[in-house]
Tab-separated table of C-alpha atoms in Angstrom:
chain	number	residue	atom	x	y	z
A	25	UNK	CA	-184.240	10.526	27.852
A	26	UNK	CA	-186.551	7.962	26.274
A	27	UNK	CA	-187.744	10.584	23.788
A	28	UNK	CA	-184.164	11.276	22.652
A	29	UNK	CA	-183.519	7.580	22.260
A	30	UNK	CA	-186.646	7.116	20.135
A	31	UNK	CA	-185.630	10.073	17.922
A	32	UNK	CA	-182.154	8.564	17.480
A	33	UNK	CA	-183.580	5.146	16.584
A	34	UNK	CA	-186.008	6.746	14.113
A	35	UNK	CA	-183.217	8.735	12.484
A	36	UNK	CA	-181.064	5.623	12.144
A	37	UNK	CA	-183.985	3.679	10.695
A	38	UNK	CA	-184.358	6.338	7.998
A	39	UNK	CA	-180.653	6.909	7.325
A	40	UNK	CA	-179.432	3.310	7.351
A	41	UNK	CA	-181.113	2.271	4.067
A	42	UNK	CA	-179.919	5.485	2.411
A	43	UNK	CA	-176.349	4.965	3.609
A	44	UNK	CA	-176.410	1.327	2.513
A	45	UNK	CA	-177.431	2.253	-1.044
A	46	UNK	CA	-175.055	5.226	-1.484
A	47	UNK	CA	-171.855	3.198	-2.089
A	48	UNK	CA	-173.619	1.242	-4.805
A	49	UNK	CA	-174.457	4.487	-6.620
A	50	UNK	CA	-170.988	6.042	-6.258
A	51	UNK	CA	-169.139	4.031	-8.922
A	52	UNK	CA	-170.475	2.107	-11.873
A	53	UNK	CA	-168.320	-0.991	-12.249
A	54	UNK	CA	-168.661	-0.981	-16.040
A	55	UNK	CA	-166.971	2.426	-16.145
A	56	UNK	CA	-163.874	1.523	-14.144
A	57	UNK	CA	-160.940	-0.258	-15.717
A	58	UNK	CA	-158.866	-2.699	-13.685
A	59	UNK	CA	-155.642	-1.352	-15.216
A	60	UNK	CA	-154.822	1.921	-13.387
A	61	UNK	CA	-152.777	3.256	-16.331
A	62	UNK	CA	-155.681	2.768	-18.758
A	63	UNK	CA	-158.102	4.215	-16.204
A	64	UNK	CA	-155.937	7.341	-15.853
A	65	UNK	CA	-155.803	7.721	-19.660
A	66	UNK	CA	-159.586	7.313	-19.813
A	67	UNK	CA	-160.019	10.061	-17.196
A	68	UNK	CA	-157.683	12.394	-19.143
A	69	UNK	CA	-159.617	11.835	-22.369
A	70	UNK	CA	-162.966	12.216	-20.590
A	71	UNK	CA	-161.886	15.624	-19.278
A	72	UNK	CA	-161.294	16.818	-22.867
A	73	UNK	CA	-164.707	15.766	-24.202
A	74	UNK	CA	-167.857	17.879	-23.819
A	75	UNK	CA	-171.089	16.390	-22.553
A	76	UNK	CA	-173.550	16.980	-25.377
A	77	UNK	CA	-176.416	17.178	-22.880
A	78	UNK	CA	-174.825	19.499	-20.294
A	79	UNK	CA	-172.742	21.379	-22.903
A	80	UNK	CA	-170.373	23.171	-20.522
A	81	UNK	CA	-169.273	20.094	-18.612
A	82	UNK	CA	-166.824	17.408	-19.532
A	83	UNK	CA	-168.144	13.874	-19.772
A	84	UNK	CA	-165.929	13.138	-16.768
A	85	UNK	CA	-167.944	15.580	-14.623
A	86	UNK	CA	-171.411	14.939	-16.047
A	87	UNK	CA	-174.056	12.606	-14.655
A	88	UNK	CA	-176.041	12.504	-17.908
A	89	UNK	CA	-176.733	9.108	-19.447
A	90	UNK	CA	-175.061	10.111	-22.730
A	91	UNK	CA	-171.923	11.168	-20.834
A	92	UNK	CA	-171.888	7.784	-19.123
A	93	UNK	CA	-172.191	6.052	-22.503
A	94	UNK	CA	-169.304	8.135	-23.871
A	95	UNK	CA	-167.142	7.312	-20.831
A	96	UNK	CA	-167.801	3.606	-21.418
A	97	UNK	CA	-167.009	4.032	-25.135
A	98	UNK	CA	-163.696	5.745	-24.302
A	99	UNK	CA	-162.739	2.855	-22.039
A	100	UNK	CA	-163.770	0.262	-24.629
A	101	UNK	CA	-161.589	1.958	-27.263
A	102	UNK	CA	-158.626	2.075	-24.869
A	103	UNK	CA	-159.011	-1.618	-24.030
A	104	UNK	CA	-159.156	-2.325	-27.786
A	105	UNK	CA	-155.682	-0.780	-28.063
A	106	UNK	CA	-156.361	2.743	-29.357
A	107	UNK	CA	-154.074	5.519	-28.194
A	108	UNK	CA	-155.529	8.729	-26.735
A	109	UNK	CA	-155.630	10.607	-30.043
A	110	UNK	CA	-157.292	7.689	-31.844
A	111	UNK	CA	-160.037	7.597	-29.204
A	112	UNK	CA	-160.594	11.351	-29.538
A	113	UNK	CA	-160.570	11.136	-33.346
A	114	UNK	CA	-163.119	8.300	-33.226
A	115	UNK	CA	-165.523	10.324	-31.071
A	116	UNK	CA	-164.992	13.523	-33.099
A	117	UNK	CA	-165.757	11.555	-36.289
A	118	UNK	CA	-169.108	10.569	-34.764
A	119	UNK	CA	-170.090	13.839	-33.029
A	120	UNK	CA	-168.039	16.578	-34.711
A	121	UNK	CA	-165.636	19.157	-33.260
A	122	UNK	CA	-168.365	20.385	-30.924
A	123	UNK	CA	-167.715	17.385	-28.668
A	124	UNK	CA	-164.269	18.803	-27.838
A	125	UNK	CA	-164.096	21.205	-24.905
A	126	UNK	CA	-161.152	22.884	-26.651
A	127	UNK	CA	-161.955	22.728	-30.393
A	128	UNK	CA	-159.102	23.086	-32.904
A	129	UNK	CA	-158.444	26.325	-34.792
A	130	UNK	CA	-159.471	25.682	-38.388
A	131	UNK	CA	-161.691	27.452	-40.948
A	132	UNK	CA	-164.860	25.792	-39.648
A	133	UNK	CA	-164.203	27.101	-36.126
A	134	UNK	CA	-162.832	30.599	-36.887
A	135	UNK	CA	-166.119	32.236	-35.909
A	136	UNK	CA	-166.107	30.320	-32.623
A	137	UNK	CA	-162.613	31.524	-31.779
A	138	UNK	CA	-163.105	35.092	-33.065
A	139	UNK	CA	-166.478	35.809	-31.473
A	140	UNK	CA	-165.163	36.748	-27.986
A	141	UNK	CA	-162.710	39.278	-29.470
A	142	UNK	CA	-165.380	40.693	-31.789
A	143	UNK	CA	-167.792	41.092	-28.862
A	144	UNK	CA	-165.153	42.916	-26.787
A	145	UNK	CA	-164.380	45.299	-29.672
A	146	UNK	CA	-168.097	45.964	-30.210
A	147	UNK	CA	-168.562	46.670	-26.500
A	148	UNK	CA	-165.651	49.129	-26.504
A	149	UNK	CA	-167.040	50.883	-29.584
A	150	UNK	CA	-170.490	51.100	-27.991
A	151	UNK	CA	-169.076	52.656	-24.807
A	152	UNK	CA	-166.963	55.080	-26.859
A	153	UNK	CA	-169.986	56.100	-28.976
A	154	UNK	CA	-172.125	56.558	-25.859
A	155	UNK	CA	-169.646	58.892	-24.170
A	156	UNK	CA	-168.913	60.756	-27.389
A	157	UNK	CA	-172.627	61.417	-27.955
A	158	UNK	CA	-173.069	62.439	-24.324
A	159	UNK	CA	-170.146	64.888	-24.579
A	160	UNK	CA	-171.391	66.306	-27.895
A	161	UNK	CA	-174.960	66.782	-26.690
A	162	UNK	CA	-173.861	68.201	-23.359
A	163	UNK	CA	-176.037	68.260	-20.324
A	164	UNK	CA	-179.597	69.351	-20.904
A	165	UNK	CA	-180.205	73.021	-20.149
A	166	UNK	CA	-182.059	73.566	-16.944
A	167	UNK	CA	-185.512	74.929	-17.550
A	168	UNK	CA	-185.815	78.504	-16.304
A	169	UNK	CA	-188.951	79.591	-14.501
A	170	UNK	CA	-191.114	82.473	-15.592
A	171	UNK	CA	-191.549	85.390	-13.155
A	172	UNK	CA	-195.005	84.126	-12.156
A	173	UNK	CA	-193.688	80.599	-11.575
A	174	UNK	CA	-190.744	81.897	-9.547
A	175	UNK	CA	-193.087	84.067	-7.450
A	176	UNK	CA	-195.388	81.086	-6.804
A	177	UNK	CA	-192.391	78.912	-5.867
A	178	UNK	CA	-191.140	81.540	-3.437
A	179	UNK	CA	-194.614	81.760	-1.880
A	180	UNK	CA	-194.769	77.994	-1.455
A	181	UNK	CA	-191.282	77.786	-0.024
A	182	UNK	CA	-191.966	80.736	2.208
A	183	UNK	CA	-195.156	79.183	3.544
A	184	UNK	CA	-193.390	75.889	4.236
A	185	UNK	CA	-190.709	77.777	6.194
A	186	UNK	CA	-193.446	79.489	8.200
A	187	UNK	CA	-195.055	76.082	8.914
A	188	UNK	CA	-191.770	74.802	10.284
A	189	UNK	CA	-191.453	77.721	12.738
A	190	UNK	CA	-194.785	77.280	14.498
């Protein structure tokens, strides 16, 4: 009983400092806006912008320092009176279309938008060429044995059958 109590006290002694610090790490006060409408707009914009460090995450989901800086910048621009599109345009002007998780369709991004379709077509052509070549070549002819080889094979198979009977 005393052993269980000492284990419980030890566990609490270790966990209590961790649990006390966790709420402080959950939310950075400089990222939250007091106006819930502006905060919701900031979250919407942050979900549309790519983290340049993580690359496949929005700045809203990323823990990277640059993503945090961009979230703060979005909120600063909203407080300054910019609408959502002005905030996005401001960040795109600084970082380019790559910062958008859903980049616009324009001549500079045609290759980005076309590459998945091109890769699918190439994969289909490769599969088609593979099966066409396989059909044309046919299955390889089975190698026939000479009379001596066949006789030797029969002897070996015959002797293995005899071994199984004893």
